[in-house]
Amino acid sequence: MRLSKEFGLLLLLILWRLISVIVVRTAHVPDEYWQSLEVAHRLAFGYGYLTWEWTTMIRSYMYPFLISILYRILAKFSLDYMLLLTMLPRVFQAILVAYADYRFYQWTQNKWMLISLCLNPFWYYYCYCYGMFVITPWKFFHTNVLRNVGNTYGIKHWLCNIIIGLFISMIHQRGTLTIMANLRNEITRTNTSLTDTLILTPCHSTPLYSHLHVNISIRFLTCEPNLSNTENYIDEADQFFANATVWLRDNYINNAKVMLPTYVIVFDKVASEISEFLRTYKLIAKEFYTYRSLTVGNYGENILLYKREEGSLRLDKWVPLVSRTRIPDTRCGNDNDSNGTCTSHYRCFETQLSLRSRAIFLEFT
C-alpha cells in the first residue's frame, strides 16, 4: 500500500532527526543531562543526584518521568546496558522533535520554512524593527539563495557553516562524555564498594550516574546559589578555583574523616596547579575537549582521568616539617634501620602549601 504524502514526510523527518542522534557526540550545556537523564536515572534506579532546582521544586518531573519509564522497561528485561541507557532517550527525543517539525509544516504549509527549521539550530528570530512583521532568516534565505545575491560575496561562508556545524556536533566539548565512559570501564573492573571519585571541573561539566549506571561514591564541585542568604557567600566551585591547594588541604589532606579518592577527573589546565596532590596518582585516560584557543575560564584543552596507584599507603594529612619521622613498616622484613624503620619503602615529598607554611608528605609504596 502506498504511503500518504504527509505520512511519508513524517517518516522523512524522523529519519533526519535520527541521523542527528548518530552524528552528535558532544554536549553543549549541562542541562542536557542534569535536568533530564540524571533525574530520570534517580527515578528509575533509586540513586543519583538532584541539583538545587529539584530540591527547591522549580522543575517539572513530567519529561524525566517519561524517560524513567524507558529506563524501567530496559531494566525489566535486563537490557539496561550503558549504550541503550544513553541512546534510547535521544531516539525518543528525536521522534518528539520530528513530530513537532511535522506539525509546524502542517501549520505553515511552507516547505522552505521547514527546511530552514531542520537546518537551523537556533530556530527563528522574529523582528518588528523594520516597521513591519519580518522573519529575518527567511529574508536572508530568499535574498542570498533564491535570488543568488550571496554569490556576489562567494559561497565559502555556507561551506564554513557546515564545517562549524560538524565540528560542534562531533568534536567540540566531546571529552566530558568520553571521559565518563573511560571511568565506567575502569570502575566496572574493580570492587565498586571501595571506589570513590572526585571531579574537579567547573560544576556539572560532566554527566554523572546517567552515564555511569554504577552506584559509587562521587564528589564534584557544586555551584548552588545562595538560597540561605549567607553573608559573603562563595559557592564550592569558586572556592576551589580561587585556591585549589588550600581547598584540597582543608577537604582531604587535613581531614581525617575522609579518604583520598580512588579516581580524580580534572582539566589539564588545573592539573598542573595541583601536581603535588596528584603525585601518587597515575594518568590513565586523556580525552580531547577543545582547542586551546576556544577554552574559557577553568576549562582546558584536555580532560584527564587519574587513578591512585595500587600498593601505595598514603598519610591522610600533611605532616609538619618538624615531624619528619620515619614510620615503621612491618613489610620490610630485614630491611630496617636501627629504629625499626623501613628504609626502602618510602619517599618524602615537600610541597609549598602557602607563603606562610611548609609541609611534608610521606608516602609508602
Short mmCIF file of C-alpha atoms in Angstrom, two decimals:
data_model
loop_
_atom_site.label_atom_id
_atom_site.label_comp_id
_atom_site.label_asym_id
_atom_site.label_seq_id
_atom_site.Cartn_x
_atom_site.Cartn_y
_atom_site.Cartn_z
CA MET A 1 0.00 0.00 0.00
CA ARG A 2 1.33 3.38 -0.96
CA LEU A 3 2.05 5.70 1.95
CA SER A 4 0.28 9.03 2.05
CA LYS A 5 2.35 12.08 1.22
CA GLU A 6 2.06 13.53 4.73
CA PHE A 7 2.94 10.25 6.45
CA GLY A 8 5.94 9.92 4.15
CA LEU A 9 7.03 13.41 5.20
CA LEU A 10 6.75 12.44 8.87
CA LEU A 11 8.93 9.38 8.30
CA LEU A 12 11.47 11.52 6.45
CA LEU A 13 11.60 13.98 9.35
CA ILE A 14 12.04 11.14 11.84
CA LEU A 15 14.90 9.77 9.74
CA TRP A 16 16.52 13.22 9.64
CA ARG A 17 16.34 13.65 13.39
CA LEU A 18 17.65 10.11 13.97
CA ILE A 19 20.69 10.99 11.88
CA SER A 20 21.48 13.70 14.41
CA VAL A 21 21.41 11.06 17.16
CA ILE A 22 24.20 9.24 15.34
CA VAL A 23 26.20 12.32 14.34
CA VAL A 24 26.12 14.35 17.56
CA ARG A 25 28.77 13.15 20.00
CA THR A 26 29.20 16.29 22.10
CA ALA A 27 27.46 18.19 24.88
CA HIS A 28 26.58 21.86 24.70
CA VAL A 29 25.24 22.76 28.16
CA PRO A 30 24.98 20.79 31.44
CA ASP A 31 21.17 20.95 31.48
CA GLU A 32 21.10 18.43 28.63
CA TYR A 33 21.78 15.77 31.27
CA TRP A 34 21.30 17.26 34.70
CA GLN A 35 17.70 18.35 34.09
CA SER A 36 16.62 15.19 32.31
CA LEU A 37 18.71 12.00 32.28
CA GLU A 38 20.16 12.38 35.78
CA VAL A 39 16.70 12.93 37.24
CA ALA A 40 15.23 10.05 35.24
CA HIS A 41 18.01 7.72 36.38
CA ARG A 42 17.26 8.53 40.01
CA LEU A 43 13.54 7.91 39.47
CA ALA A 44 14.13 4.57 37.75
CA PHE A 45 17.03 3.10 39.73
CA GLY A 46 16.81 4.83 43.10
CA TYR A 47 20.20 6.53 43.16
CA GLY A 48 21.59 9.68 41.61
CA TYR A 49 21.99 13.37 42.27
CA LEU A 50 19.41 16.13 42.10
CA THR A 51 20.57 19.72 41.58
CA TRP A 52 19.18 22.61 43.58
CA GLU A 53 16.41 23.25 41.02
CA TRP A 54 14.80 19.96 42.03
CA THR A 55 15.26 20.31 45.78
CA THR A 56 13.57 23.72 45.59
CA MET A 57 10.82 22.24 43.39
CA ILE A 58 11.06 24.69 40.49
CA ARG A 59 11.31 21.96 37.83
CA SER A 60 8.63 19.63 36.48
CA TYR A 61 9.12 15.87 36.65
CA MET A 62 6.97 15.25 33.57
CA TYR A 63 9.74 14.87 30.99
CA PRO A 64 12.23 12.97 33.22
CA PHE A 65 9.36 10.68 34.25
CA LEU A 66 8.79 9.68 30.61
CA ILE A 67 12.49 8.84 30.24
CA SER A 68 12.41 6.90 33.52
CA ILE A 69 9.70 4.67 32.02
CA LEU A 70 12.12 3.77 29.21
CA TYR A 71 14.79 3.02 31.81
CA ARG A 72 12.42 0.78 33.79
CA ILE A 73 11.47 -1.15 30.67
CA LEU A 74 15.14 -1.76 29.88
CA ALA A 75 15.78 -2.89 33.46
CA LYS A 76 12.73 -5.18 33.41
CA PHE A 77 14.23 -7.16 30.54
CA SER A 78 17.82 -6.87 31.86
CA LEU A 79 18.73 -4.62 28.93
CA ASP A 80 19.97 -1.65 30.96
CA TYR A 81 23.28 -1.54 29.14
CA MET A 82 25.09 1.79 29.01
CA LEU A 83 24.67 2.14 25.25
CA LEU A 84 20.89 1.76 25.46
CA LEU A 85 20.61 3.97 28.54
CA THR A 86 22.27 6.85 26.71
CA MET A 87 20.91 6.31 23.19
CA LEU A 88 17.26 5.38 23.80
CA PRO A 89 16.33 8.76 25.40
CA ARG A 90 17.95 10.52 22.44
CA VAL A 91 15.94 8.43 19.99
CA PHE A 92 12.80 9.23 21.99
CA GLN A 93 13.63 12.95 21.86
CA ALA A 94 14.38 12.76 18.12
CA ILE A 95 10.92 11.31 17.45
CA LEU A 96 9.27 14.05 19.52
CA VAL A 97 11.17 16.76 17.64
CA ALA A 98 10.35 15.18 14.27
CA TYR A 99 6.66 15.21 15.14
CA ALA A 100 6.95 18.86 16.19
CA ASP A 101 8.60 19.60 12.82
CA TYR A 102 5.72 17.84 11.07
CA ARG A 103 3.06 19.80 12.96
CA PHE A 104 4.95 23.01 12.22
CA TYR A 105 4.79 22.24 8.50
CA GLN A 106 1.06 21.49 8.73
CA TRP A 107 0.60 24.90 10.30
CA THR A 108 2.75 26.92 7.86
CA GLN A 109 2.39 24.83 4.67
CA ASN A 110 5.78 26.25 3.65
CA LYS A 111 8.46 23.75 2.67
CA TRP A 112 11.26 26.33 2.74
CA MET A 113 10.49 27.22 6.33
CA LEU A 114 10.51 23.52 7.18
CA ILE A 115 13.92 23.10 5.56
CA SER A 116 15.21 26.13 7.43
CA LEU A 117 13.81 24.69 10.65
CA CYS A 118 15.60 21.39 10.13
CA LEU A 119 18.91 23.03 9.25
CA ASN A 120 18.89 25.97 11.64
CA PRO A 121 19.66 25.01 15.27
CA PHE A 122 18.75 28.45 16.53
CA TRP A 123 15.11 28.32 15.37
CA TYR A 124 13.75 31.68 14.20
CA TYR A 125 14.24 35.24 15.24
CA TYR A 126 11.18 37.41 14.67
CA CYS A 127 11.67 41.11 14.26
CA TYR A 128 9.40 44.17 14.02
CA CYS A 129 12.23 46.71 13.77
CA TYR A 130 11.66 47.25 10.06
CA GLY A 131 8.21 48.76 10.59
CA MET A 132 6.53 45.53 9.51
CA PHE A 133 6.46 41.86 10.51
CA VAL A 134 9.62 40.25 9.10
CA ILE A 135 11.09 36.77 9.53
CA THR A 136 14.73 37.72 9.10
CA PRO A 137 16.12 34.19 8.47
CA TRP A 138 13.60 33.74 5.67
CA LYS A 139 14.53 37.10 4.13
CA PHE A 140 18.19 36.10 4.37
CA PHE A 141 17.49 32.77 2.65
CA HIS A 142 15.29 34.35 -0.03
CA THR A 143 17.79 37.09 -0.85
CA ASN A 144 21.04 35.15 -0.72
CA VAL A 145 19.92 31.76 -2.03
CA LEU A 146 16.82 32.09 -4.17
CA ARG A 147 17.98 35.35 -5.75
CA ASN A 148 21.68 34.33 -5.75
CA VAL A 149 22.78 37.60 -4.17
CA GLY A 150 25.10 35.60 -1.93
CA ASN A 151 27.18 34.64 -4.98
CA THR A 152 28.35 38.25 -5.11
CA TYR A 153 30.37 37.56 -1.98
CA GLY A 154 31.08 33.89 -2.65
CA ILE A 155 29.72 30.66 -1.20
CA LYS A 156 32.61 29.87 1.11
CA HIS A 157 30.65 31.09 4.14
CA TRP A 158 27.99 28.40 3.57
CA LEU A 159 30.74 25.78 3.47
CA CYS A 160 32.19 27.25 6.66
CA ASN A 161 28.82 26.88 8.40
CA ILE A 162 28.70 23.19 7.51
CA ILE A 163 32.24 22.65 8.79
CA ILE A 164 31.49 24.53 12.01
CA GLY A 165 28.30 22.51 12.49
CA LEU A 166 30.16 19.21 12.15
CA PHE A 167 32.93 20.42 14.47
CA ILE A 168 30.46 21.42 17.18
CA SER A 169 28.48 18.19 16.80
CA MET A 170 31.33 15.70 16.67
CA ILE A 171 34.45 17.21 18.26
CA HIS A 172 33.98 20.35 20.36
CA GLN A 173 33.39 19.54 24.08
CA ARG A 174 33.21 15.80 23.44
CA GLY A 175 35.76 14.95 26.13
CA THR A 176 33.42 15.36 29.09
CA LEU A 177 31.32 12.48 27.74
CA THR A 178 34.13 10.16 26.68
CA ILE A 179 35.98 10.59 29.97
CA MET A 180 32.93 9.24 31.80
CA ALA A 181 32.97 6.20 29.51
CA ASN A 182 36.61 5.67 30.49
CA LEU A 183 35.70 5.95 34.16
CA ARG A 184 32.86 3.46 33.83
CA ASN A 185 35.07 0.93 32.04
CA GLU A 186 37.64 1.31 34.79
CA ILE A 187 35.37 1.00 37.82
CA THR A 188 33.41 -1.96 36.48
CA ARG A 189 36.64 -3.96 36.64
CA THR A 190 37.13 -3.22 40.33
CA ASN A 191 35.26 -3.57 43.62
CA THR A 192 32.85 -0.65 43.36
CA SER A 193 32.12 -0.68 47.09
CA LEU A 194 35.68 0.52 47.69
CA THR A 195 35.71 3.05 44.85
CA ASP A 196 35.13 6.77 45.06
CA THR A 197 35.67 9.56 42.55
CA LEU A 198 36.47 13.26 42.81
CA ILE A 199 35.57 15.51 39.87
CA LEU A 200 37.48 18.81 39.98
CA THR A 201 35.92 20.58 37.00
CA PRO A 202 33.57 23.55 36.69
CA CYS A 203 30.33 22.33 38.21
CA HIS A 204 28.17 19.99 36.12
CA SER A 205 30.75 19.84 33.33
CA THR A 206 30.24 16.09 33.04
CA PRO A 207 27.15 13.91 33.28
CA LEU A 208 27.06 11.61 36.29
CA TYR A 209 25.13 8.43 37.08
CA SER A 210 23.17 8.54 33.82
CA HIS A 211 26.46 7.79 32.05
CA LEU A 212 27.96 5.50 34.71
CA HIS A 213 25.00 3.42 35.90
CA VAL A 214 27.07 2.27 38.87
CA ASN A 215 26.21 3.24 42.43
CA ILE A 216 29.55 4.55 43.67
CA SER A 217 30.55 7.49 45.83
CA ILE A 218 31.18 10.60 43.72
CA ARG A 219 32.01 14.12 44.78
CA PHE A 220 32.03 17.06 42.40
CA LEU A 221 32.30 20.81 42.82
CA THR A 222 28.88 22.37 43.34
CA CYS A 223 27.77 25.87 42.39
CA GLU A 224 24.45 26.25 44.16
CA PRO A 225 23.01 29.76 44.51
CA ASN A 226 22.91 31.46 47.88
CA LEU A 227 19.45 30.19 48.82
CA SER A 228 20.02 30.70 52.55
CA ASN A 229 21.20 34.32 52.10
CA THR A 230 24.55 33.63 53.72
CA GLU A 231 26.70 36.72 54.04
CA ASN A 232 29.75 36.81 51.72
CA TYR A 233 28.66 33.52 50.18
CA ILE A 234 31.03 31.81 47.74
CA ASP A 235 29.98 28.56 46.10
CA GLU A 236 32.20 25.49 46.30
CA ALA A 237 33.46 25.64 42.72
CA ASP A 238 34.57 29.26 43.11
CA GLN A 239 36.30 28.40 46.38
CA PHE A 240 38.27 25.62 44.71
CA PHE A 241 39.35 27.61 41.67
CA ALA A 242 40.32 30.58 43.85
CA ASN A 243 42.90 28.41 45.65
CA ALA A 244 42.91 24.75 44.67
CA THR A 245 45.75 23.79 47.03
CA VAL A 246 44.04 25.22 50.10
CA TRP A 247 40.73 23.59 49.17
CA LEU A 248 42.36 20.16 48.79
CA ARG A 249 44.25 20.59 52.06
CA ASP A 250 41.11 21.53 54.00
CA ASN A 251 38.81 18.95 52.43
CA TYR A 252 41.14 15.96 52.05
CA ILE A 253 44.72 16.18 53.26
CA ASN A 254 43.96 17.59 56.73
CA ASN A 255 40.53 16.00 57.02
CA ALA A 256 40.88 12.70 58.89
CA LYS A 257 37.20 11.88 58.30
CA VAL A 258 37.58 11.34 54.56
CA MET A 259 39.72 9.06 52.44
CA LEU A 260 41.60 10.20 49.40
CA PRO A 261 39.60 9.40 46.25
CA THR A 262 40.39 6.43 44.05
CA TYR A 263 39.87 8.45 40.86
CA VAL A 264 40.25 12.13 40.03
CA ILE A 265 38.88 13.88 36.94
CA VAL A 266 40.32 17.29 36.12
CA PHE A 267 41.12 19.51 33.14
CA ASP A 268 44.79 19.74 32.18
CA LYS A 269 44.82 23.46 32.94
CA VAL A 270 44.03 22.78 36.60
CA ALA A 271 46.03 19.54 36.87
CA SER A 272 49.27 21.49 36.63
CA GLU A 273 48.19 23.58 39.62
CA ILE A 274 47.59 20.55 41.87
CA SER A 275 50.54 18.45 40.77
CA GLU A 276 51.58 17.81 44.39
CA PHE A 277 48.17 16.33 45.19
CA LEU A 278 48.39 14.13 42.09
CA ARG A 279 51.88 12.79 42.84
CA THR A 280 50.59 9.37 43.89
CA TYR A 281 48.08 9.19 41.05
CA LYS A 282 48.65 7.71 37.63
CA LEU A 283 47.18 9.24 34.48
CA ILE A 284 45.06 6.50 32.88
CA ALA A 285 42.98 8.44 30.34
CA LYS A 286 43.28 11.69 28.41
CA GLU A 287 40.42 12.94 26.23
CA PHE A 288 40.40 15.92 23.90
CA TYR A 289 37.92 18.61 24.93
CA THR A 290 38.52 21.53 22.60
CA TYR A 291 41.31 23.57 21.06
CA ARG A 292 43.27 25.83 23.36
CA SER A 293 42.10 28.98 21.57
CA LEU A 294 38.48 28.04 22.36
CA THR A 295 38.93 27.29 26.05
CA VAL A 296 37.38 29.66 28.56
CA GLY A 297 37.54 30.01 32.33
CA ASN A 298 38.71 26.90 34.16
CA TYR A 299 38.24 24.52 31.24
CA GLY A 300 41.21 23.12 29.35
CA GLU A 301 42.28 21.58 26.08
CA ASN A 302 42.09 18.05 27.50
CA ILE A 303 40.23 16.40 30.35
CA LEU A 304 42.18 13.87 32.39
CA LEU A 305 41.38 10.79 34.48
CA TYR A 306 43.78 9.81 37.26
CA LYS A 307 43.82 6.68 39.40
CA ARG A 308 45.55 6.35 42.74
CA GLU A 309 48.41 3.92 42.34
CA GLU A 310 47.82 0.50 43.86
CA GLY A 311 50.11 -0.78 46.56
CA SER A 312 50.72 2.68 47.98
CA LEU A 313 49.94 3.76 51.53
CA ARG A 314 49.36 7.46 51.90
CA LEU A 315 49.02 9.51 55.03
CA ASP A 316 45.70 11.33 55.08
CA LYS A 317 47.16 14.60 56.32
CA TRP A 318 50.07 16.94 55.73
CA VAL A 319 52.74 16.38 58.39
CA PRO A 320 54.60 19.49 59.68
CA LEU A 321 58.20 19.76 58.57
CA VAL A 322 59.49 19.33 62.15
CA SER A 323 57.78 15.91 62.34
CA ARG A 324 59.97 14.38 59.71
CA THR A 325 59.84 10.92 61.32
CA ARG A 326 60.14 7.64 59.52
CA ILE A 327 57.26 5.35 60.35
CA PRO A 328 57.87 1.62 60.99
CA ASP A 329 56.67 -0.75 58.30
CA THR A 330 56.41 -4.47 59.01
CA ARG A 331 56.56 -5.24 55.29
CA CYS A 332 60.29 -4.52 55.20
CA GLY A 333 61.44 -7.82 56.63
CA ASN A 334 65.14 -7.43 57.45
CA ASP A 335 65.39 -4.19 55.52
CA ASN A 336 65.01 -1.96 58.61
CA ASP A 337 67.30 0.60 60.19
CA SER A 338 68.27 0.71 63.88
CA ASN A 339 64.94 2.30 64.77
CA GLY A 340 62.95 -0.50 63.14
CA THR A 341 62.02 1.79 60.27
CA CYS A 342 61.72 0.64 56.69
CA THR A 343 64.37 2.42 54.63
CA SER A 344 63.39 1.27 51.17
CA HIS A 345 59.61 1.66 51.11
CA TYR A 346 59.08 5.35 51.41
CA ARG A 347 59.53 8.57 49.58
CA CYS A 348 59.45 12.03 51.06
CA PHE A 349 57.78 14.90 49.27
CA GLU A 350 57.99 18.53 50.22
CA THR A 351 55.45 20.98 48.97
CA GLN A 352 54.75 24.65 49.34
CA LEU A 353 51.19 24.87 50.66
CA SER A 354 51.23 28.62 51.15
CA LEU A 355 53.59 31.52 51.70
CA ARG A 356 53.21 31.08 55.45
CA SER A 357 53.78 27.37 55.96
CA ARG A 358 55.56 24.37 54.55
CA ALA A 359 54.63 20.76 54.93
CA ILE A 360 55.94 17.36 54.10
CA PHE A 361 54.05 14.46 52.68
CA LEU A 362 55.13 10.88 53.35
CA GLU A 363 54.06 8.12 51.04
CA PHE A 364 54.73 4.41 51.39
CA THR A 365 54.99 2.38 48.22
#
